[in-house]
């Protein structure tokens, strides 16, 4: 099947905070630093109904992100994500320049800080959990150049998580949630599915599917952001991904990932890669 690579504007491994129904024990946790970067500036976009668009200027989007899970009890985890982003538009033009072409520029700053709490509901062969997840408007912006480091909005979502380990080498889970969004942005649905396999004790691989569906009930429009596709309203995607992690005996590990998309709306088409290092305790 022909496909294009999708660059996610948010943390690739945590489009849903802390995927799955598994929680840490009290005072146990997981901390990760990860970098996400494209192979080049992106110029092509997915639009609705299978159509595409070409941007006037290529856009760059880089992220370095800190991620934390911590067990405040055996049944409750706190989860936070703090992204720092660099975004830029290049001087070159893909289309003939006109009076509406924005000036090239660059911008760096925090993305949307995220905080969540997950509660265990069932701890048998089948695991279940529920979570509340909030995202905050901690972003930097230069709207005159169509640049912004995150969504200019706050949101709160409720999620349900269900999954199980079929044996010592195979697991699968699904997360689904509904997010209420402020500042006239549309509410949206998130669904994440993952199946993972342990190749050997220190090496895991996984395949994922991700769906973000806008309810299109918000009327926020900024035409400058539509020239860059940076965190505009009603972004959507149906995507797949592959990822792998390698863990040392001291519980320090490394991971890599790449993602592709079947379809989307106002999201970029370009190869993207993520590398990270994490520590468990």
PDB file of C-alpha atoms in Angstrom:
ATOM      1  CA  UNK A   1       0.000   0.000   0.000  1.00  0.00           C
ATOM      2  CA  UNK A   2       1.302   3.453  -0.859  1.00  0.00           C
ATOM      3  CA  UNK A   3       1.573   5.727   2.167  1.00  0.00           C
ATOM      4  CA  UNK A   4       3.196   8.931   3.339  1.00  0.00           C
ATOM      5  CA  UNK A   5       5.037   9.598   6.561  1.00  0.00           C
ATOM      6  CA  UNK A   6       3.246  11.778   9.072  1.00  0.00           C
ATOM      7  CA  UNK A   7       5.035  14.199  11.340  1.00  0.00           C
ATOM      8  CA  UNK A   8       3.242  14.398  14.688  1.00  0.00           C
ATOM      9  CA  UNK A   9       3.271  17.839  16.263  1.00  0.00           C
ATOM     10  CA  UNK A  10       3.130  16.322  19.757  1.00  0.00           C
ATOM     11  CA  UNK A  11       5.215  13.715  21.558  1.00  0.00           C
ATOM     12  CA  UNK A  12       5.187  10.619  19.348  1.00  0.00           C
ATOM     13  CA  UNK A  13       5.232   8.007  22.093  1.00  0.00           C
ATOM     14  CA  UNK A  14       2.548   9.755  24.123  1.00  0.00           C
ATOM     15  CA  UNK A  15      -0.143  11.044  21.808  1.00  0.00           C
ATOM     16  CA  UNK A  16      -2.120   9.558  24.662  1.00  0.00           C
ATOM     17  CA  UNK A  17      -0.357   9.974  27.991  1.00  0.00           C
ATOM     18  CA  UNK A  18       1.185   6.759  29.289  1.00  0.00           C
ATOM     19  CA  UNK A  19      -0.531   4.297  26.968  1.00  0.00           C
ATOM     20  CA  UNK A  20      -2.064   1.146  28.349  1.00  0.00           C
ATOM     21  CA  UNK A  21      -3.660   0.005  31.608  1.00  0.00           C
ATOM     22  CA  UNK A  22      -0.397  -0.879  33.399  1.00  0.00           C
ATOM     23  CA  UNK A  23       0.643   1.308  36.333  1.00  0.00           C
ATOM     24  CA  UNK A  24       3.798   1.692  38.410  1.00  0.00           C
ATOM     25  CA  UNK A  25       4.046   0.487  41.980  1.00  0.00           C
ATOM     26  CA  UNK A  26       4.156   3.159  44.691  1.00  0.00           C
ATOM     27  CA  UNK A  27       7.344   5.271  44.441  1.00  0.00           C
ATOM     28  CA  UNK A  28       8.350   3.482  41.225  1.00  0.00           C
ATOM     29  CA  UNK A  29       8.609   5.373  37.985  1.00  0.00           C
ATOM     30  CA  UNK A  30       9.849   6.001  34.474  1.00  0.00           C
ATOM     31  CA  UNK A  31      11.643   9.086  33.097  1.00  0.00           C
ATOM     32  CA  UNK A  32      12.550   9.725  29.469  1.00  0.00           C
ATOM     33  CA  UNK A  33      14.219  12.390  27.344  1.00  0.00           C
ATOM     34  CA  UNK A  34      13.375  12.154  23.653  1.00  0.00           C
ATOM     35  CA  UNK A  35      14.080  14.087  20.477  1.00  0.00           C
ATOM     36  CA  UNK A  36      11.813  14.082  17.419  1.00  0.00           C
ATOM     37  CA  UNK A  37      13.033  15.476  14.120  1.00  0.00           C
ATOM     38  CA  UNK A  38      12.047  15.424  10.430  1.00  0.00           C
ATOM     39  CA  UNK A  39      14.383  14.443   7.606  1.00  0.00           C
ATOM     40  CA  UNK A  40      13.911  17.887   6.043  1.00  0.00           C
ATOM     41  CA  UNK A  41      11.465  20.781   5.924  1.00  0.00           C
ATOM     42  CA  UNK A  42       7.918  19.696   5.043  1.00  0.00           C
ATOM     43  CA  UNK A  43       5.930  21.221   2.194  1.00  0.00           C
ATOM     44  CA  UNK A  44       3.054  18.809   1.581  1.00  0.00           C
ATOM     45  CA  UNK A  45      -0.026  18.371   3.753  1.00  0.00           C
ATOM     46  CA  UNK A  46      -2.791  15.844   4.167  1.00  0.00           C
ATOM     47  CA  UNK A  47      -6.199  17.462   3.809  1.00  0.00           C
ATOM     48  CA  UNK A  48      -9.686  15.998   4.212  1.00  0.00           C
ATOM     49  CA  UNK A  49     -11.244  13.642   1.673  1.00  0.00           C
ATOM     50  CA  UNK A  50      -7.890  12.362   0.468  1.00  0.00           C
ATOM     51  CA  UNK A  51      -6.743  15.691  -0.975  1.00  0.00           C
ATOM     52  CA  UNK A  52      -3.374  17.366  -0.503  1.00  0.00           C
ATOM     53  CA  UNK A  53      -1.923  20.869  -0.286  1.00  0.00           C
ATOM     54  CA  UNK A  54       1.487  22.421  -0.946  1.00  0.00           C
ATOM     55  CA  UNK A  55       2.752  25.076   1.457  1.00  0.00           C
ATOM     56  CA  UNK A  56       4.259  28.329   0.197  1.00  0.00           C
ATOM     57  CA  UNK A  57       7.396  27.804   2.291  1.00  0.00           C
ATOM     58  CA  UNK A  58       8.947  24.599   3.708  1.00  0.00           C
ATOM     59  CA  UNK A  59       8.471  24.269   7.483  1.00  0.00           C
ATOM     60  CA  UNK A  60      10.773  22.721  10.091  1.00  0.00           C
ATOM     61  CA  UNK A  61       9.510  21.258  13.374  1.00  0.00           C
ATOM     62  CA  UNK A  62      11.859  19.827  16.039  1.00  0.00           C
ATOM     63  CA  UNK A  63      10.998  18.662  19.563  1.00  0.00           C
ATOM     64  CA  UNK A  64      12.985  17.733  22.672  1.00  0.00           C
ATOM     65  CA  UNK A  65      10.767  16.385  25.395  1.00  0.00           C
ATOM     66  CA  UNK A  66      10.860  15.221  29.000  1.00  0.00           C
ATOM     67  CA  UNK A  67       8.355  12.571  30.090  1.00  0.00           C
ATOM     68  CA  UNK A  68       7.646  11.263  33.600  1.00  0.00           C
ATOM     69  CA  UNK A  69       5.448   8.515  35.076  1.00  0.00           C
ATOM     70  CA  UNK A  70       5.428   8.067  38.849  1.00  0.00           C
ATOM     71  CA  UNK A  71       3.382   5.867  41.164  1.00  0.00           C
ATOM     72  CA  UNK A  72       1.950   7.993  43.960  1.00  0.00           C
ATOM     73  CA  UNK A  73       0.221   4.824  45.177  1.00  0.00           C
ATOM     74  CA  UNK A  74      -0.144   1.259  43.895  1.00  0.00           C
ATOM     75  CA  UNK A  75      -3.346   2.312  42.133  1.00  0.00           C
ATOM     76  CA  UNK A  76      -2.617   5.867  40.942  1.00  0.00           C
ATOM     77  CA  UNK A  77       0.076   7.199  38.612  1.00  0.00           C
ATOM     78  CA  UNK A  78       0.874  10.837  37.902  1.00  0.00           C
ATOM     79  CA  UNK A  79       2.131  11.519  34.374  1.00  0.00           C
ATOM     80  CA  UNK A  80       3.632  14.687  32.904  1.00  0.00           C
ATOM     81  CA  UNK A  81       5.077  15.751  29.562  1.00  0.00           C
ATOM     82  CA  UNK A  82       7.169  18.894  29.032  1.00  0.00           C
ATOM     83  CA  UNK A  83       8.073  19.584  25.367  1.00  0.00           C
ATOM     84  CA  UNK A  84      10.475  22.222  24.078  1.00  0.00           C
ATOM     85  CA  UNK A  85      10.176  23.014  20.381  1.00  0.00           C
ATOM     86  CA  UNK A  86      11.943  24.771  17.540  1.00  0.00           C
ATOM     87  CA  UNK A  87       9.851  25.683  14.497  1.00  0.00           C
ATOM     88  CA  UNK A  88      10.880  27.639  11.404  1.00  0.00           C
ATOM     89  CA  UNK A  89       9.929  28.509   7.840  1.00  0.00           C
ATOM     90  CA  UNK A  90      12.627  28.451   5.171  1.00  0.00           C
ATOM     91  CA  UNK A  91      13.557  31.316   2.846  1.00  0.00           C
ATOM     92  CA  UNK A  92      12.918  29.275  -0.306  1.00  0.00           C
ATOM     93  CA  UNK A  93       9.460  29.360  -1.950  1.00  0.00           C
ATOM     94  CA  UNK A  94       7.520  26.352  -3.212  1.00  0.00           C
ATOM     95  CA  UNK A  95       4.979  28.561  -5.003  1.00  0.00           C
ATOM     96  CA  UNK A  96       5.195  31.993  -6.641  1.00  0.00           C
ATOM     97  CA  UNK A  97       5.465  34.611  -3.905  1.00  0.00           C
ATOM     98  CA  UNK A  98       2.507  36.966  -3.510  1.00  0.00           C
ATOM     99  CA  UNK A  99       1.359  39.621  -1.073  1.00  0.00           C
ATOM    100  CA  UNK A 100      -0.087  36.928   1.217  1.00  0.00           C
ATOM    101  CA  UNK A 101       3.180  34.978   1.558  1.00  0.00           C
ATOM    102  CA  UNK A 102       4.415  35.202   5.140  1.00  0.00           C
ATOM    103  CA  UNK A 103       7.961  36.246   5.952  1.00  0.00           C
ATOM    104  CA  UNK A 104      10.364  33.446   6.805  1.00  0.00           C
ATOM    105  CA  UNK A 105      11.354  33.134  10.434  1.00  0.00           C
ATOM    106  CA  UNK A 106      12.010  30.866  13.410  1.00  0.00           C
ATOM    107  CA  UNK A 107      10.679  30.429  16.927  1.00  0.00           C
ATOM    108  CA  UNK A 108      11.514  28.310  19.954  1.00  0.00           C
ATOM    109  CA  UNK A 109       9.812  27.753  23.280  1.00  0.00           C
ATOM    110  CA  UNK A 110       7.714  25.404  25.366  1.00  0.00           C
ATOM    111  CA  UNK A 111       4.993  23.353  23.758  1.00  0.00           C
ATOM    112  CA  UNK A 112       1.832  22.299  25.592  1.00  0.00           C
ATOM    113  CA  UNK A 113       2.693  21.066  29.084  1.00  0.00           C
ATOM    114  CA  UNK A 114       0.621  17.972  29.874  1.00  0.00           C
ATOM    115  CA  UNK A 115      -0.403  16.508  33.213  1.00  0.00           C
ATOM    116  CA  UNK A 116      -2.470  13.416  33.890  1.00  0.00           C
ATOM    117  CA  UNK A 117      -3.586  10.993  36.594  1.00  0.00           C
ATOM    118  CA  UNK A 118      -4.340   7.335  35.895  1.00  0.00           C
ATOM    119  CA  UNK A 119      -6.305   5.016  38.227  1.00  0.00           C
ATOM    120  CA  UNK A 120      -6.260   1.221  38.111  1.00  0.00           C
ATOM    121  CA  UNK A 121      -9.725  -0.328  37.765  1.00  0.00           C
ATOM    122  CA  UNK A 122      -8.978  -4.023  37.184  1.00  0.00           C
ATOM    123  CA  UNK A 123      -5.769  -5.981  37.759  1.00  0.00           C
ATOM    124  CA  UNK A 124      -6.408  -9.502  36.506  1.00  0.00           C
ATOM    125  CA  UNK A 125      -5.396 -11.152  33.224  1.00  0.00           C
ATOM    126  CA  UNK A 126      -7.244  -8.343  31.540  1.00  0.00           C
ATOM    127  CA  UNK A 127      -6.111  -4.962  32.868  1.00  0.00           C
ATOM    128  CA  UNK A 128      -8.295  -1.832  32.958  1.00  0.00           C
ATOM    129  CA  UNK A 129      -7.629   1.754  33.980  1.00  0.00           C
ATOM    130  CA  UNK A 130      -9.107   5.233  33.577  1.00  0.00           C
ATOM    131  CA  UNK A 131      -7.320   8.568  33.395  1.00  0.00           C
ATOM    132  CA  UNK A 132      -7.845  12.316  33.366  1.00  0.00           C
ATOM    133  CA  UNK A 133      -5.410  14.208  31.144  1.00  0.00           C
ATOM    134  CA  UNK A 134      -4.914  17.953  30.866  1.00  0.00           C
ATOM    135  CA  UNK A 135      -2.951  20.037  28.368  1.00  0.00           C
ATOM    136  CA  UNK A 136      -2.036  23.663  29.063  1.00  0.00           C
ATOM    137  CA  UNK A 137      -1.481  26.727  26.888  1.00  0.00           C
ATOM    138  CA  UNK A 138       2.205  27.215  27.707  1.00  0.00           C
ATOM    139  CA  UNK A 139       3.226  27.923  24.109  1.00  0.00           C
ATOM    140  CA  UNK A 140       5.210  30.651  22.386  1.00  0.00           C
ATOM    141  CA  UNK A 141       3.859  32.282  19.214  1.00  0.00           C
ATOM    142  CA  UNK A 142       4.654  34.652  16.345  1.00  0.00           C
ATOM    143  CA  UNK A 143       1.408  34.589  14.414  1.00  0.00           C
ATOM    144  CA  UNK A 144       2.579  37.251  11.956  1.00  0.00           C
ATOM    145  CA  UNK A 145       4.903  34.565  10.552  1.00  0.00           C
ATOM    146  CA  UNK A 146       2.543  31.635  11.154  1.00  0.00           C
ATOM    147  CA  UNK A 147       4.742  30.208  13.903  1.00  0.00           C
ATOM    148  CA  UNK A 148       3.600  28.663  17.169  1.00  0.00           C
ATOM    149  CA  UNK A 149       5.085  25.981  19.434  1.00  0.00           C
ATOM    150  CA  UNK A 150       1.803  24.314  20.403  1.00  0.00           C
ATOM    151  CA  UNK A 151      -1.971  24.611  20.496  1.00  0.00           C
ATOM    152  CA  UNK A 152      -3.157  27.991  21.853  1.00  0.00           C
ATOM    153  CA  UNK A 153      -5.643  26.321  24.126  1.00  0.00           C
ATOM    154  CA  UNK A 154      -6.194  24.333  27.307  1.00  0.00           C
ATOM    155  CA  UNK A 155      -7.850  20.942  27.218  1.00  0.00           C
ATOM    156  CA  UNK A 156      -9.039  18.188  29.520  1.00  0.00           C
ATOM    157  CA  UNK A 157      -9.711  14.617  28.484  1.00  0.00           C
ATOM    158  CA  UNK A 158     -11.109  11.445  30.024  1.00  0.00           C
ATOM    159  CA  UNK A 159      -9.650   8.135  28.836  1.00  0.00           C
ATOM    160  CA  UNK A 160     -10.336   4.440  29.246  1.00  0.00           C
ATOM    161  CA  UNK A 161      -7.494   1.895  28.911  1.00  0.00           C
ATOM    162  CA  UNK A 162      -7.810  -1.864  28.447  1.00  0.00           C
ATOM    163  CA  UNK A 163      -5.213  -4.502  27.592  1.00  0.00           C
ATOM    164  CA  UNK A 164      -3.487  -7.704  28.577  1.00  0.00           C
ATOM    165  CA  UNK A 165      -0.288  -9.702  28.297  1.00  0.00           C
ATOM    166  CA  UNK A 166      -0.993 -12.920  26.423  1.00  0.00           C
ATOM    167  CA  UNK A 167       2.327 -14.462  27.522  1.00  0.00           C
ATOM    168  CA  UNK A 168       5.758 -13.234  28.601  1.00  0.00           C
ATOM    169  CA  UNK A 169       6.522 -12.051  25.057  1.00  0.00           C
ATOM    170  CA  UNK A 170       3.285 -10.544  23.717  1.00  0.00           C
ATOM    171  CA  UNK A 171       1.012  -7.704  24.874  1.00  0.00           C
ATOM    172  CA  UNK A 172      -1.758  -5.594  23.388  1.00  0.00           C
ATOM    173  CA  UNK A 173      -3.872  -2.661  24.535  1.00  0.00           C
ATOM    174  CA  UNK A 174      -6.205   0.085  23.394  1.00  0.00           C
ATOM    175  CA  UNK A 175      -6.746   3.604  24.785  1.00  0.00           C
ATOM    176  CA  UNK A 176      -9.725   5.786  23.896  1.00  0.00           C
ATOM    177  CA  UNK A 177     -10.593   9.251  25.101  1.00  0.00           C
ATOM    178  CA  UNK A 178     -12.644  12.394  24.582  1.00  0.00           C
ATOM    179  CA  UNK A 179     -11.028  15.826  24.962  1.00  0.00           C
ATOM    180  CA  UNK A 180     -12.785  19.110  25.729  1.00  0.00           C
ATOM    181  CA  UNK A 181     -10.862  22.082  24.311  1.00  0.00           C
ATOM    182  CA  UNK A 182     -10.998  25.831  25.021  1.00  0.00           C
ATOM    183  CA  UNK A 183     -10.411  29.010  22.952  1.00  0.00           C
ATOM    184  CA  UNK A 184     -12.858  28.011  20.184  1.00  0.00           C
ATOM    185  CA  UNK A 185     -10.757  25.008  19.149  1.00  0.00           C
ATOM    186  CA  UNK A 186     -12.706  21.852  18.354  1.00  0.00           C
ATOM    187  CA  UNK A 187     -13.054  18.982  20.794  1.00  0.00           C
ATOM    188  CA  UNK A 188     -11.537  15.735  19.567  1.00  0.00           C
ATOM    189  CA  UNK A 189     -11.461  11.973  20.020  1.00  0.00           C
ATOM    190  CA  UNK A 190      -8.222  10.025  20.539  1.00  0.00           C
ATOM    191  CA  UNK A 191      -7.827   6.281  19.945  1.00  0.00           C
ATOM    192  CA  UNK A 192      -4.528   4.420  20.258  1.00  0.00           C
ATOM    193  CA  UNK A 193      -3.941   0.698  19.627  1.00  0.00           C
ATOM    194  CA  UNK A 194      -0.646  -1.076  20.255  1.00  0.00           C
ATOM    195  CA  UNK A 195       0.651  -4.615  19.998  1.00  0.00           C
ATOM    196  CA  UNK A 196       4.163  -5.418  21.161  1.00  0.00           C
ATOM    197  CA  UNK A 197       6.508  -8.411  21.067  1.00  0.00           C
ATOM    198  CA  UNK A 198       9.628  -9.202  23.064  1.00  0.00           C
ATOM    199  CA  UNK A 199      12.331 -10.449  20.693  1.00  0.00           C
ATOM    200  CA  UNK A 200      14.707 -11.150  23.577  1.00  0.00           C
ATOM    201  CA  UNK A 201      14.764 -10.092  27.250  1.00  0.00           C
ATOM    202  CA  UNK A 202      16.331  -6.711  26.495  1.00  0.00           C
ATOM    203  CA  UNK A 203      14.651  -5.918  23.157  1.00  0.00           C
ATOM    204  CA  UNK A 204      10.987  -5.026  22.484  1.00  0.00           C
ATOM    205  CA  UNK A 205       9.263  -3.989  19.266  1.00  0.00           C
ATOM    206  CA  UNK A 206       5.720  -2.681  18.741  1.00  0.00           C
ATOM    207  CA  UNK A 207       3.245  -1.739  16.029  1.00  0.00           C
ATOM    208  CA  UNK A 208       0.725   1.038  16.660  1.00  0.00           C
ATOM    209  CA  UNK A 209      -2.371   2.606  15.157  1.00  0.00           C
ATOM    210  CA  UNK A 210      -3.466   6.125  16.109  1.00  0.00           C
ATOM    211  CA  UNK A 211      -6.641   8.025  15.318  1.00  0.00           C
ATOM    212  CA  UNK A 212      -7.381  11.658  16.103  1.00  0.00           C
ATOM    213  CA  UNK A 213     -10.847  12.785  15.007  1.00  0.00           C
ATOM    214  CA  UNK A 214     -11.983  16.398  15.336  1.00  0.00           C
ATOM    215  CA  UNK A 215     -15.621  17.036  16.212  1.00  0.00           C
ATOM    216  CA  UNK A 216     -15.385  20.328  14.254  1.00  0.00           C
ATOM    217  CA  UNK A 217     -17.415  22.159  16.870  1.00  0.00           C
ATOM    218  CA  UNK A 218     -14.921  25.024  17.253  1.00  0.00           C
ATOM    219  CA  UNK A 219     -14.678  27.972  14.870  1.00  0.00           C
ATOM    220  CA  UNK A 220     -11.090  29.109  15.532  1.00  0.00           C
ATOM    221  CA  UNK A 221      -9.382  30.010  12.240  1.00  0.00           C
ATOM    222  CA  UNK A 222      -5.992  31.618  11.687  1.00  0.00           C
ATOM    223  CA  UNK A 223      -5.023  31.807   8.026  1.00  0.00           C
ATOM    224  CA  UNK A 224      -1.363  32.405   8.868  1.00  0.00           C
ATOM    225  CA  UNK A 225      -1.214  29.071  10.703  1.00  0.00           C
ATOM    226  CA  UNK A 226      -2.790  27.424   7.682  1.00  0.00           C
ATOM    227  CA  UNK A 227       0.276  28.520   5.709  1.00  0.00           C
ATOM    228  CA  UNK A 228       2.490  26.486   8.067  1.00  0.00           C
ATOM    229  CA  UNK A 229       0.100  23.774   9.395  1.00  0.00           C
ATOM    230  CA  UNK A 230       1.515  24.394  12.872  1.00  0.00           C
ATOM    231  CA  UNK A 231      -1.075  23.557  15.526  1.00  0.00           C
ATOM    232  CA  UNK A 232      -4.078  24.818  13.627  1.00  0.00           C
ATOM    233  CA  UNK A 233      -7.664  23.889  14.462  1.00  0.00           C
ATOM    234  CA  UNK A 234      -9.286  20.610  13.338  1.00  0.00           C
ATOM    235  CA  UNK A 235      -6.075  18.670  12.801  1.00  0.00           C
ATOM    236  CA  UNK A 236      -6.776  14.956  12.293  1.00  0.00           C
ATOM    237  CA  UNK A 237      -4.888  11.787  11.401  1.00  0.00           C
ATOM    238  CA  UNK A 238      -5.198   8.047  10.983  1.00  0.00           C
ATOM    239  CA  UNK A 239      -1.665   6.793  11.393  1.00  0.00           C
ATOM    240  CA  UNK A 240       0.503   3.758  12.040  1.00  0.00           C
ATOM    241  CA  UNK A 241       3.929   3.433  13.593  1.00  0.00           C
ATOM    242  CA  UNK A 242       6.758   1.126  14.523  1.00  0.00           C
ATOM    243  CA  UNK A 243       8.966   1.489  17.572  1.00  0.00           C
ATOM    244  CA  UNK A 244      11.624  -0.453  19.406  1.00  0.00           C
ATOM    245  CA  UNK A 245      13.337  -0.238  22.782  1.00  0.00           C
ATOM    246  CA  UNK A 246      16.494  -1.792  24.179  1.00  0.00           C
ATOM    247  CA  UNK A 247      16.989  -1.949  27.940  1.00  0.00           C
ATOM    248  CA  UNK A 248      20.197  -2.519  29.909  1.00  0.00           C
ATOM    249  CA  UNK A 249      20.377  -4.487  33.145  1.00  0.00           C
ATOM    250  CA  UNK A 250      20.478  -1.283  35.219  1.00  0.00           C
ATOM    251  CA  UNK A 251      17.026  -0.360  33.805  1.00  0.00           C
ATOM    252  CA  UNK A 252      18.416   2.340  31.532  1.00  0.00           C
ATOM    253  CA  UNK A 253      17.048   2.002  28.018  1.00  0.00           C
ATOM    254  CA  UNK A 254      17.017   3.467  24.522  1.00  0.00           C
ATOM    255  CA  UNK A 255      14.183   3.705  22.026  1.00  0.00           C
ATOM    256  CA  UNK A 256      13.585   4.661  18.400  1.00  0.00           C
ATOM    257  CA  UNK A 257      10.394   5.202  16.393  1.00  0.00           C
ATOM    258  CA  UNK A 258       9.025   6.211  13.012  1.00  0.00           C
ATOM    259  CA  UNK A 259       5.415   6.841  11.975  1.00  0.00           C
ATOM    260  CA  UNK A 260       3.343   6.890   8.793  1.00  0.00           C
ATOM    261  CA  UNK A 261      -0.197   7.938   7.934  1.00  0.00           C
ATOM    262  CA  UNK A 262      -3.072   6.629   5.866  1.00  0.00           C
ATOM    263  CA  UNK A 263      -4.902   9.970   5.944  1.00  0.00           C
ATOM    264  CA  UNK A 264      -5.210  13.254   7.830  1.00  0.00           C
ATOM    265  CA  UNK A 265      -6.232  16.892   7.858  1.00  0.00           C
ATOM    266  CA  UNK A 266      -3.714  19.743   8.117  1.00  0.00           C
ATOM    267  CA  UNK A 267      -0.845  17.443   9.118  1.00  0.00           C
ATOM    268  CA  UNK A 268       2.469  17.221   7.296  1.00  0.00           C
ATOM    269  CA  UNK A 269       3.805  14.528   4.973  1.00  0.00           C
ATOM    270  CA  UNK A 270       7.464  13.826   5.635  1.00  0.00           C
ATOM    271  CA  UNK A 271       9.668  11.155   7.185  1.00  0.00           C
ATOM    272  CA  UNK A 272      10.113  11.644  10.919  1.00  0.00           C
ATOM    273  CA  UNK A 273      12.283   9.910  13.493  1.00  0.00           C
ATOM    274  CA  UNK A 274      12.461   9.802  17.265  1.00  0.00           C
ATOM    275  CA  UNK A 275      15.285   8.706  19.541  1.00  0.00           C
ATOM    276  CA  UNK A 276      15.183   8.618  23.303  1.00  0.00           C
ATOM    277  CA  UNK A 277      16.855   7.485  26.492  1.00  0.00           C
ATOM    278  CA  UNK A 278      14.942   6.444  29.606  1.00  0.00           C
ATOM    279  CA  UNK A 279      15.425   5.274  33.168  1.00  0.00           C
ATOM    280  CA  UNK A 280      13.188   3.054  35.306  1.00  0.00           C
ATOM    281  CA  UNK A 281      13.333   2.718  39.072  1.00  0.00           C
TER     282      UNK A 281
END
